[in-house]
Structures are given as structure tokens and as C-alpha cells.
């Protein structure tokens, strides 16, 4: 018997409705229905509470349902990978800040250092992309809400924010500094936009 079947069977034996169980767990009836139909699974706290509530051992629930075990294992992997993603994002923010400061003439760095920064930034972005691909493959749900906007899940309009910011930065540099160095972020912005459009159409 699967996890969902266990929940439904015991609930019916106790003459409980999904609404009653939902109130006891402070969730919606749709959540209880989703658990029973195995569209989603409860987190570890609710899983323990369900075990106590229905008097079903956790051992029984975990042994007889591979889907639930996979879900819990993926949650563990997800939690382990989040600090890695945060670290990589932090590195990118620092490096991009240095590059922008150089473009705005707030600091001066030579071409060798700039090349190294670009290489490191590219490598960290590739690493982040690999993690996101792993996430999508195994459905670990690592994406935060803001990442879903920028990744194209909510449409091309939100995805265009980053390339637009690059283009605006280039225009500001050209206007304020009267320097063609502002062309670099403009070119990068257009390049990112083209890549995003290609990725968007590949999904369809």
C-alpha cells in the first residue's frame, strides 16, 4: 500500500473528512487531498505528525512508498546544494561589482586582472547553470521565486530585466564618461538577451 493509500484508508476508518484533518494540521483541504493522491508529499514535521495522528509507524510509511523516500532524499540534497548556490552567487556579485566599478572609473584594474575576473565569473556562472540543470532533472525545486522570474518561467518580459540593465549601464557609461567602454556592457546585454530567447524557444 502506498503512502497516499495509507492516509486515505486510515482517515476513512476513523470516519474523518479531509476538512477535519486539514483543520487539525492547519493546512487546506486541497493539501490533504494532494497528499492522499501523492501529487505532493508532506515535509518531515508533518510526516511525523501524520504518523502520530493516524498511529502509523514511520517505518511502514517509508518502506512501502519509494516516491516518499525519493522526495525526502531530494529535499536533503536540495538543502545541501543551497549554500553552494549562495556562495557562487556571492562570488558573481563581488566580481561583477568590481567590473562595474572599473567601467565607471571608480577603481582602476589592468587588462590581465579584468580578464581573470571575466574568466572566474564565467566559470561560476557555468557551475550555477549546471546546478540548475541538475535541479530541473531531479525536480529538487531549488529555484526561489525571484529566480523563476529571471529564468523565464513567468515569461520573457521578466527574463529581459538583466540584459536591459546591462544595456542601460552601457548607455550611462557612454553618456557620463564619453567613453566607448560602455559598448562592452551593451554588447553583453544583447548577447544575454539572444541566448535567453534561444533557450525560451527551445522549451517549446
PDB file of C-alpha atoms in Angstrom:
ATOM      1  CA  UNK A   1       0.000   0.000   0.000  1.00  0.00           C
ATOM      2  CA  UNK A   2       1.387   3.412  -0.970  1.00  0.00           C
ATOM      3  CA  UNK A   3       1.737   6.452   1.250  1.00  0.00           C
ATOM      4  CA  UNK A   4      -1.395   8.110  -0.127  1.00  0.00           C
ATOM      5  CA  UNK A   5      -3.427   4.922   0.143  1.00  0.00           C
ATOM      6  CA  UNK A   6      -2.385   4.583   3.792  1.00  0.00           C
ATOM      7  CA  UNK A   7      -3.525   8.098   4.603  1.00  0.00           C
ATOM      8  CA  UNK A   8      -6.854   7.729   2.811  1.00  0.00           C
ATOM      9  CA  UNK A   9      -7.569   4.278   4.243  1.00  0.00           C
ATOM     10  CA  UNK A  10      -6.849   5.210   7.861  1.00  0.00           C
ATOM     11  CA  UNK A  11      -8.745   8.503   7.568  1.00  0.00           C
ATOM     12  CA  UNK A  12     -11.839   6.700   6.293  1.00  0.00           C
ATOM     13  CA  UNK A  13     -11.557   4.052   9.028  1.00  0.00           C
ATOM     14  CA  UNK A  14     -11.573   6.835  11.614  1.00  0.00           C
ATOM     15  CA  UNK A  15     -14.565   8.466   9.873  1.00  0.00           C
ATOM     16  CA  UNK A  16     -12.656  11.690   9.342  1.00  0.00           C
ATOM     17  CA  UNK A  17     -13.153  14.075   6.443  1.00  0.00           C
ATOM     18  CA  UNK A  18     -10.333  15.823   4.638  1.00  0.00           C
ATOM     19  CA  UNK A  19     -11.649  19.117   6.047  1.00  0.00           C
ATOM     20  CA  UNK A  20     -11.356  17.821   9.619  1.00  0.00           C
ATOM     21  CA  UNK A  21      -7.794  16.607   9.089  1.00  0.00           C
ATOM     22  CA  UNK A  22      -6.886  19.875   7.371  1.00  0.00           C
ATOM     23  CA  UNK A  23      -8.079  21.868  10.378  1.00  0.00           C
ATOM     24  CA  UNK A  24      -6.076  19.686  12.772  1.00  0.00           C
ATOM     25  CA  UNK A  25      -2.923  20.200  10.690  1.00  0.00           C
ATOM     26  CA  UNK A  26      -3.596  23.885   9.953  1.00  0.00           C
ATOM     27  CA  UNK A  27      -3.454  23.307   6.193  1.00  0.00           C
ATOM     28  CA  UNK A  28      -6.011  23.463   3.381  1.00  0.00           C
ATOM     29  CA  UNK A  29      -8.244  20.583   2.340  1.00  0.00           C
ATOM     30  CA  UNK A  30      -6.508  20.668  -1.047  1.00  0.00           C
ATOM     31  CA  UNK A  31      -3.210  19.925   0.716  1.00  0.00           C
ATOM     32  CA  UNK A  32      -4.644  16.824   2.378  1.00  0.00           C
ATOM     33  CA  UNK A  33      -6.109  15.729  -0.956  1.00  0.00           C
ATOM     34  CA  UNK A  34      -2.759  16.295  -2.634  1.00  0.00           C
ATOM     35  CA  UNK A  35      -1.003  14.126  -0.042  1.00  0.00           C
ATOM     36  CA  UNK A  36      -3.543  11.339  -0.436  1.00  0.00           C
ATOM     37  CA  UNK A  37      -3.255  11.456  -4.228  1.00  0.00           C
ATOM     38  CA  UNK A  38       0.552  11.697  -3.951  1.00  0.00           C
ATOM     39  CA  UNK A  39       0.727  14.858  -6.045  1.00  0.00           C
ATOM     40  CA  UNK A  40       2.838  16.316  -3.236  1.00  0.00           C
ATOM     41  CA  UNK A  41       4.331  14.986  -0.017  1.00  0.00           C
ATOM     42  CA  UNK A  42       4.366  16.470   3.500  1.00  0.00           C
ATOM     43  CA  UNK A  43       7.583  17.815   4.986  1.00  0.00           C
ATOM     44  CA  UNK A  44       9.321  15.840   7.715  1.00  0.00           C
ATOM     45  CA  UNK A  45       7.463  17.654  10.550  1.00  0.00           C
ATOM     46  CA  UNK A  46       4.032  16.929   9.069  1.00  0.00           C
ATOM     47  CA  UNK A  47       5.134  13.390   8.255  1.00  0.00           C
ATOM     48  CA  UNK A  48       5.914  12.739  11.938  1.00  0.00           C
ATOM     49  CA  UNK A  49       2.641  14.389  12.958  1.00  0.00           C
ATOM     50  CA  UNK A  50       0.717  12.220  10.476  1.00  0.00           C
ATOM     51  CA  UNK A  51       2.381   9.140  11.925  1.00  0.00           C
ATOM     52  CA  UNK A  52       1.221  10.103  15.428  1.00  0.00           C
ATOM     53  CA  UNK A  53      -2.196  11.293  14.245  1.00  0.00           C
ATOM     54  CA  UNK A  54      -3.075   8.100  12.369  1.00  0.00           C
ATOM     55  CA  UNK A  55      -0.989   5.760  14.540  1.00  0.00           C
ATOM     56  CA  UNK A  56       1.034   4.532  11.561  1.00  0.00           C
ATOM     57  CA  UNK A  57       4.735   3.875  12.077  1.00  0.00           C
ATOM     58  CA  UNK A  58       7.161   5.946  10.026  1.00  0.00           C
ATOM     59  CA  UNK A  59       8.929   2.718   9.151  1.00  0.00           C
ATOM     60  CA  UNK A  60       5.792   1.435   7.428  1.00  0.00           C
ATOM     61  CA  UNK A  61       5.238   4.666   5.520  1.00  0.00           C
ATOM     62  CA  UNK A  62       8.825   4.923   4.313  1.00  0.00           C
ATOM     63  CA  UNK A  63       9.376   1.254   3.450  1.00  0.00           C
ATOM     64  CA  UNK A  64       6.280   0.846   1.332  1.00  0.00           C
ATOM     65  CA  UNK A  65       6.476   4.048  -0.702  1.00  0.00           C
ATOM     66  CA  UNK A  66       9.512   4.662  -2.916  1.00  0.00           C
ATOM     67  CA  UNK A  67       8.115   8.022  -4.031  1.00  0.00           C
ATOM     68  CA  UNK A  68       8.091   9.360  -0.494  1.00  0.00           C
ATOM     69  CA  UNK A  69      11.658   8.140   0.122  1.00  0.00           C
ATOM     70  CA  UNK A  70      12.830   9.800  -3.092  1.00  0.00           C
ATOM     71  CA  UNK A  71      11.112  13.040  -2.072  1.00  0.00           C
ATOM     72  CA  UNK A  72      12.794  13.110   1.341  1.00  0.00           C
ATOM     73  CA  UNK A  73      16.193  12.278  -0.168  1.00  0.00           C
ATOM     74  CA  UNK A  74      15.823  15.040  -2.758  1.00  0.00           C
ATOM     75  CA  UNK A  75      14.891  17.505  -0.020  1.00  0.00           C
ATOM     76  CA  UNK A  76      18.158  16.636   1.735  1.00  0.00           C
ATOM     77  CA  UNK A  77      20.123  17.156  -1.482  1.00  0.00           C
ATOM     78  CA  UNK A  78      18.294  20.436  -2.059  1.00  0.00           C
ATOM     79  CA  UNK A  79      19.243  21.740   1.371  1.00  0.00           C
ATOM     80  CA  UNK A  80      22.868  20.705   0.838  1.00  0.00           C
ATOM     81  CA  UNK A  81      23.130  22.469  -2.532  1.00  0.00           C
ATOM     82  CA  UNK A  82      21.578  25.779  -1.461  1.00  0.00           C
ATOM     83  CA  UNK A  83      24.710  27.036   0.374  1.00  0.00           C
ATOM     84  CA  UNK A  84      26.756  26.190  -2.736  1.00  0.00           C
ATOM     85  CA  UNK A  85      24.431  28.257  -4.911  1.00  0.00           C
ATOM     86  CA  UNK A  86      24.524  31.157  -2.448  1.00  0.00           C
ATOM     87  CA  UNK A  87      28.332  31.078  -2.394  1.00  0.00           C
ATOM     88  CA  UNK A  88      28.571  31.066  -6.197  1.00  0.00           C
ATOM     89  CA  UNK A  89      26.070  33.917  -6.457  1.00  0.00           C
ATOM     90  CA  UNK A  90      28.044  35.869  -3.870  1.00  0.00           C
ATOM     91  CA  UNK A  91      31.256  35.436  -5.863  1.00  0.00           C
ATOM     92  CA  UNK A  92      29.496  36.613  -9.023  1.00  0.00           C
ATOM     93  CA  UNK A  93      28.101  39.701  -7.279  1.00  0.00           C
ATOM     94  CA  UNK A  94      31.548  40.676  -5.971  1.00  0.00           C
ATOM     95  CA  UNK A  95      33.268  40.164  -9.324  1.00  0.00           C
ATOM     96  CA  UNK A  96      30.566  41.987 -11.304  1.00  0.00           C
ATOM     97  CA  UNK A  97      30.739  44.860  -8.806  1.00  0.00           C
ATOM     98  CA  UNK A  98      34.496  45.139  -9.428  1.00  0.00           C
ATOM     99  CA  UNK A  99      33.967  45.161 -13.195  1.00  0.00           C
ATOM    100  CA  UNK A 100      31.243  47.806 -12.959  1.00  0.00           C
ATOM    101  CA  UNK A 101      33.415  49.946 -10.691  1.00  0.00           C
ATOM    102  CA  UNK A 102      36.179  49.756 -13.286  1.00  0.00           C
ATOM    103  CA  UNK A 103      33.796  50.743 -16.079  1.00  0.00           C
ATOM    104  CA  UNK A 104      32.603  53.741 -14.046  1.00  0.00           C
ATOM    105  CA  UNK A 105      36.237  54.698 -13.264  1.00  0.00           C
ATOM    106  CA  UNK A 106      35.708  54.298  -9.534  1.00  0.00           C
ATOM    107  CA  UNK A 107      38.693  51.930  -9.435  1.00  0.00           C
ATOM    108  CA  UNK A 108      41.394  51.067 -11.946  1.00  0.00           C
ATOM    109  CA  UNK A 109      42.365  47.493 -12.801  1.00  0.00           C
ATOM    110  CA  UNK A 110      44.628  46.324 -15.587  1.00  0.00           C
ATOM    111  CA  UNK A 111      43.546  44.187 -18.533  1.00  0.00           C
ATOM    112  CA  UNK A 112      45.078  40.976 -17.120  1.00  0.00           C
ATOM    113  CA  UNK A 113      43.109  41.258 -13.860  1.00  0.00           C
ATOM    114  CA  UNK A 114      39.947  42.098 -15.813  1.00  0.00           C
ATOM    115  CA  UNK A 115      40.445  39.012 -17.992  1.00  0.00           C
ATOM    116  CA  UNK A 116      40.888  36.821 -14.912  1.00  0.00           C
ATOM    117  CA  UNK A 117      37.734  38.272 -13.351  1.00  0.00           C
ATOM    118  CA  UNK A 118      35.765  37.590 -16.536  1.00  0.00           C
ATOM    119  CA  UNK A 119      37.056  34.007 -16.653  1.00  0.00           C
ATOM    120  CA  UNK A 120      36.201  33.346 -12.975  1.00  0.00           C
ATOM    121  CA  UNK A 121      32.761  34.933 -13.419  1.00  0.00           C
ATOM    122  CA  UNK A 122      32.112  32.758 -16.462  1.00  0.00           C
ATOM    123  CA  UNK A 123      33.187  29.612 -14.604  1.00  0.00           C
ATOM    124  CA  UNK A 124      30.935  30.344 -11.618  1.00  0.00           C
ATOM    125  CA  UNK A 125      28.008  31.048 -13.945  1.00  0.00           C
ATOM    126  CA  UNK A 126      28.626  27.714 -15.697  1.00  0.00           C
ATOM    127  CA  UNK A 127      28.671  25.994 -12.285  1.00  0.00           C
ATOM    128  CA  UNK A 128      25.373  27.663 -11.343  1.00  0.00           C
ATOM    129  CA  UNK A 129      23.875  26.620 -14.658  1.00  0.00           C
ATOM    130  CA  UNK A 130      24.956  23.014 -14.054  1.00  0.00           C
ATOM    131  CA  UNK A 131      23.323  23.048 -10.621  1.00  0.00           C
ATOM    132  CA  UNK A 132      20.110  24.428 -12.139  1.00  0.00           C
ATOM    133  CA  UNK A 133      20.145  21.690 -14.806  1.00  0.00           C
ATOM    134  CA  UNK A 134      20.591  19.081 -12.064  1.00  0.00           C
ATOM    135  CA  UNK A 135      17.720  20.698 -10.179  1.00  0.00           C
ATOM    136  CA  UNK A 136      15.425  20.565 -13.214  1.00  0.00           C
ATOM    137  CA  UNK A 137      16.383  16.966 -13.973  1.00  0.00           C
ATOM    138  CA  UNK A 138      15.679  15.720 -10.459  1.00  0.00           C
ATOM    139  CA  UNK A 139      12.994  18.305  -9.615  1.00  0.00           C
ATOM    140  CA  UNK A 140      14.611  19.418  -6.389  1.00  0.00           C
ATOM    141  CA  UNK A 141      12.813  22.786  -6.558  1.00  0.00           C
ATOM    142  CA  UNK A 142      15.896  24.837  -5.724  1.00  0.00           C
ATOM    143  CA  UNK A 143      14.597  27.877  -7.561  1.00  0.00           C
ATOM    144  CA  UNK A 144      13.485  30.786  -5.426  1.00  0.00           C
ATOM    145  CA  UNK A 145      10.609  32.998  -6.616  1.00  0.00           C
ATOM    146  CA  UNK A 146      12.962  35.692  -7.961  1.00  0.00           C
ATOM    147  CA  UNK A 147      14.924  33.023  -9.864  1.00  0.00           C
ATOM    148  CA  UNK A 148      11.739  31.819 -11.538  1.00  0.00           C
ATOM    149  CA  UNK A 149      11.101  35.339 -12.829  1.00  0.00           C
ATOM    150  CA  UNK A 150      14.614  35.650 -14.258  1.00  0.00           C
ATOM    151  CA  UNK A 151      14.759  32.102 -15.646  1.00  0.00           C
ATOM    152  CA  UNK A 152      11.781  32.654 -17.943  1.00  0.00           C
ATOM    153  CA  UNK A 153       9.204  30.624 -16.004  1.00  0.00           C
ATOM    154  CA  UNK A 154       6.960  33.689 -15.834  1.00  0.00           C
ATOM    155  CA  UNK A 155       7.580  34.965 -19.358  1.00  0.00           C
ATOM    156  CA  UNK A 156      10.229  36.702 -21.445  1.00  0.00           C
ATOM    157  CA  UNK A 157       9.375  40.165 -20.056  1.00  0.00           C
ATOM    158  CA  UNK A 158      10.835  39.426 -16.613  1.00  0.00           C
ATOM    159  CA  UNK A 159      13.729  37.486 -18.140  1.00  0.00           C
ATOM    160  CA  UNK A 160      14.738  40.622 -20.056  1.00  0.00           C
ATOM    161  CA  UNK A 161      15.482  42.550 -16.843  1.00  0.00           C
ATOM    162  CA  UNK A 162      19.172  41.549 -16.635  1.00  0.00           C
ATOM    163  CA  UNK A 163      20.101  42.307 -20.301  1.00  0.00           C
ATOM    164  CA  UNK A 164      18.193  45.600 -20.110  1.00  0.00           C
ATOM    165  CA  UNK A 165      20.204  46.568 -17.020  1.00  0.00           C
ATOM    166  CA  UNK A 166      23.441  45.829 -18.900  1.00  0.00           C
ATOM    167  CA  UNK A 167      22.340  47.968 -21.855  1.00  0.00           C
ATOM    168  CA  UNK A 168      21.313  50.847 -19.569  1.00  0.00           C
ATOM    169  CA  UNK A 169      24.644  50.635 -17.767  1.00  0.00           C
ATOM    170  CA  UNK A 170      26.488  50.887 -21.080  1.00  0.00           C
ATOM    171  CA  UNK A 171      24.435  53.912 -22.108  1.00  0.00           C
ATOM    172  CA  UNK A 172      25.142  55.601 -18.754  1.00  0.00           C
ATOM    173  CA  UNK A 173      28.897  54.951 -19.105  1.00  0.00           C
ATOM    174  CA  UNK A 174      28.968  56.358 -22.662  1.00  0.00           C
ATOM    175  CA  UNK A 175      26.905  59.403 -21.647  1.00  0.00           C
ATOM    176  CA  UNK A 176      28.801  60.223 -18.437  1.00  0.00           C
ATOM    177  CA  UNK A 177      32.328  59.163 -19.325  1.00  0.00           C
ATOM    178  CA  UNK A 178      32.186  59.871 -23.086  1.00  0.00           C
ATOM    179  CA  UNK A 179      33.963  56.543 -23.455  1.00  0.00           C
ATOM    180  CA  UNK A 180      33.361  53.640 -25.811  1.00  0.00           C
ATOM    181  CA  UNK A 181      33.973  51.227 -22.921  1.00  0.00           C
ATOM    182  CA  UNK A 182      30.219  51.464 -22.401  1.00  0.00           C
ATOM    183  CA  UNK A 183      29.832  49.355 -25.539  1.00  0.00           C
ATOM    184  CA  UNK A 184      31.019  46.279 -23.610  1.00  0.00           C
ATOM    185  CA  UNK A 185      28.009  46.006 -21.277  1.00  0.00           C
ATOM    186  CA  UNK A 186      25.692  46.868 -24.190  1.00  0.00           C
ATOM    187  CA  UNK A 187      27.132  44.003 -26.258  1.00  0.00           C
ATOM    188  CA  UNK A 188      26.940  41.661 -23.242  1.00  0.00           C
ATOM    189  CA  UNK A 189      23.313  42.706 -22.681  1.00  0.00           C
ATOM    190  CA  UNK A 190      22.334  41.944 -26.266  1.00  0.00           C
ATOM    191  CA  UNK A 191      24.235  38.648 -26.150  1.00  0.00           C
ATOM    192  CA  UNK A 192      22.425  37.564 -22.944  1.00  0.00           C
ATOM    193  CA  UNK A 193      19.075  38.568 -24.467  1.00  0.00           C
ATOM    194  CA  UNK A 194      19.704  36.490 -27.612  1.00  0.00           C
ATOM    195  CA  UNK A 195      20.746  33.475 -25.503  1.00  0.00           C
ATOM    196  CA  UNK A 196      17.582  33.820 -23.380  1.00  0.00           C
ATOM    197  CA  UNK A 197      15.364  33.964 -26.473  1.00  0.00           C
ATOM    198  CA  UNK A 198      17.047  30.851 -27.911  1.00  0.00           C
ATOM    199  CA  UNK A 199      16.583  28.988 -24.595  1.00  0.00           C
ATOM    200  CA  UNK A 200      12.957  30.131 -24.418  1.00  0.00           C
ATOM    201  CA  UNK A 201      12.088  28.783 -27.876  1.00  0.00           C
ATOM    202  CA  UNK A 202      13.931  25.509 -27.207  1.00  0.00           C
ATOM    203  CA  UNK A 203      11.403  24.763 -24.455  1.00  0.00           C
ATOM    204  CA  UNK A 204       8.561  24.684 -26.985  1.00  0.00           C
TER     205      UNK A 204
END
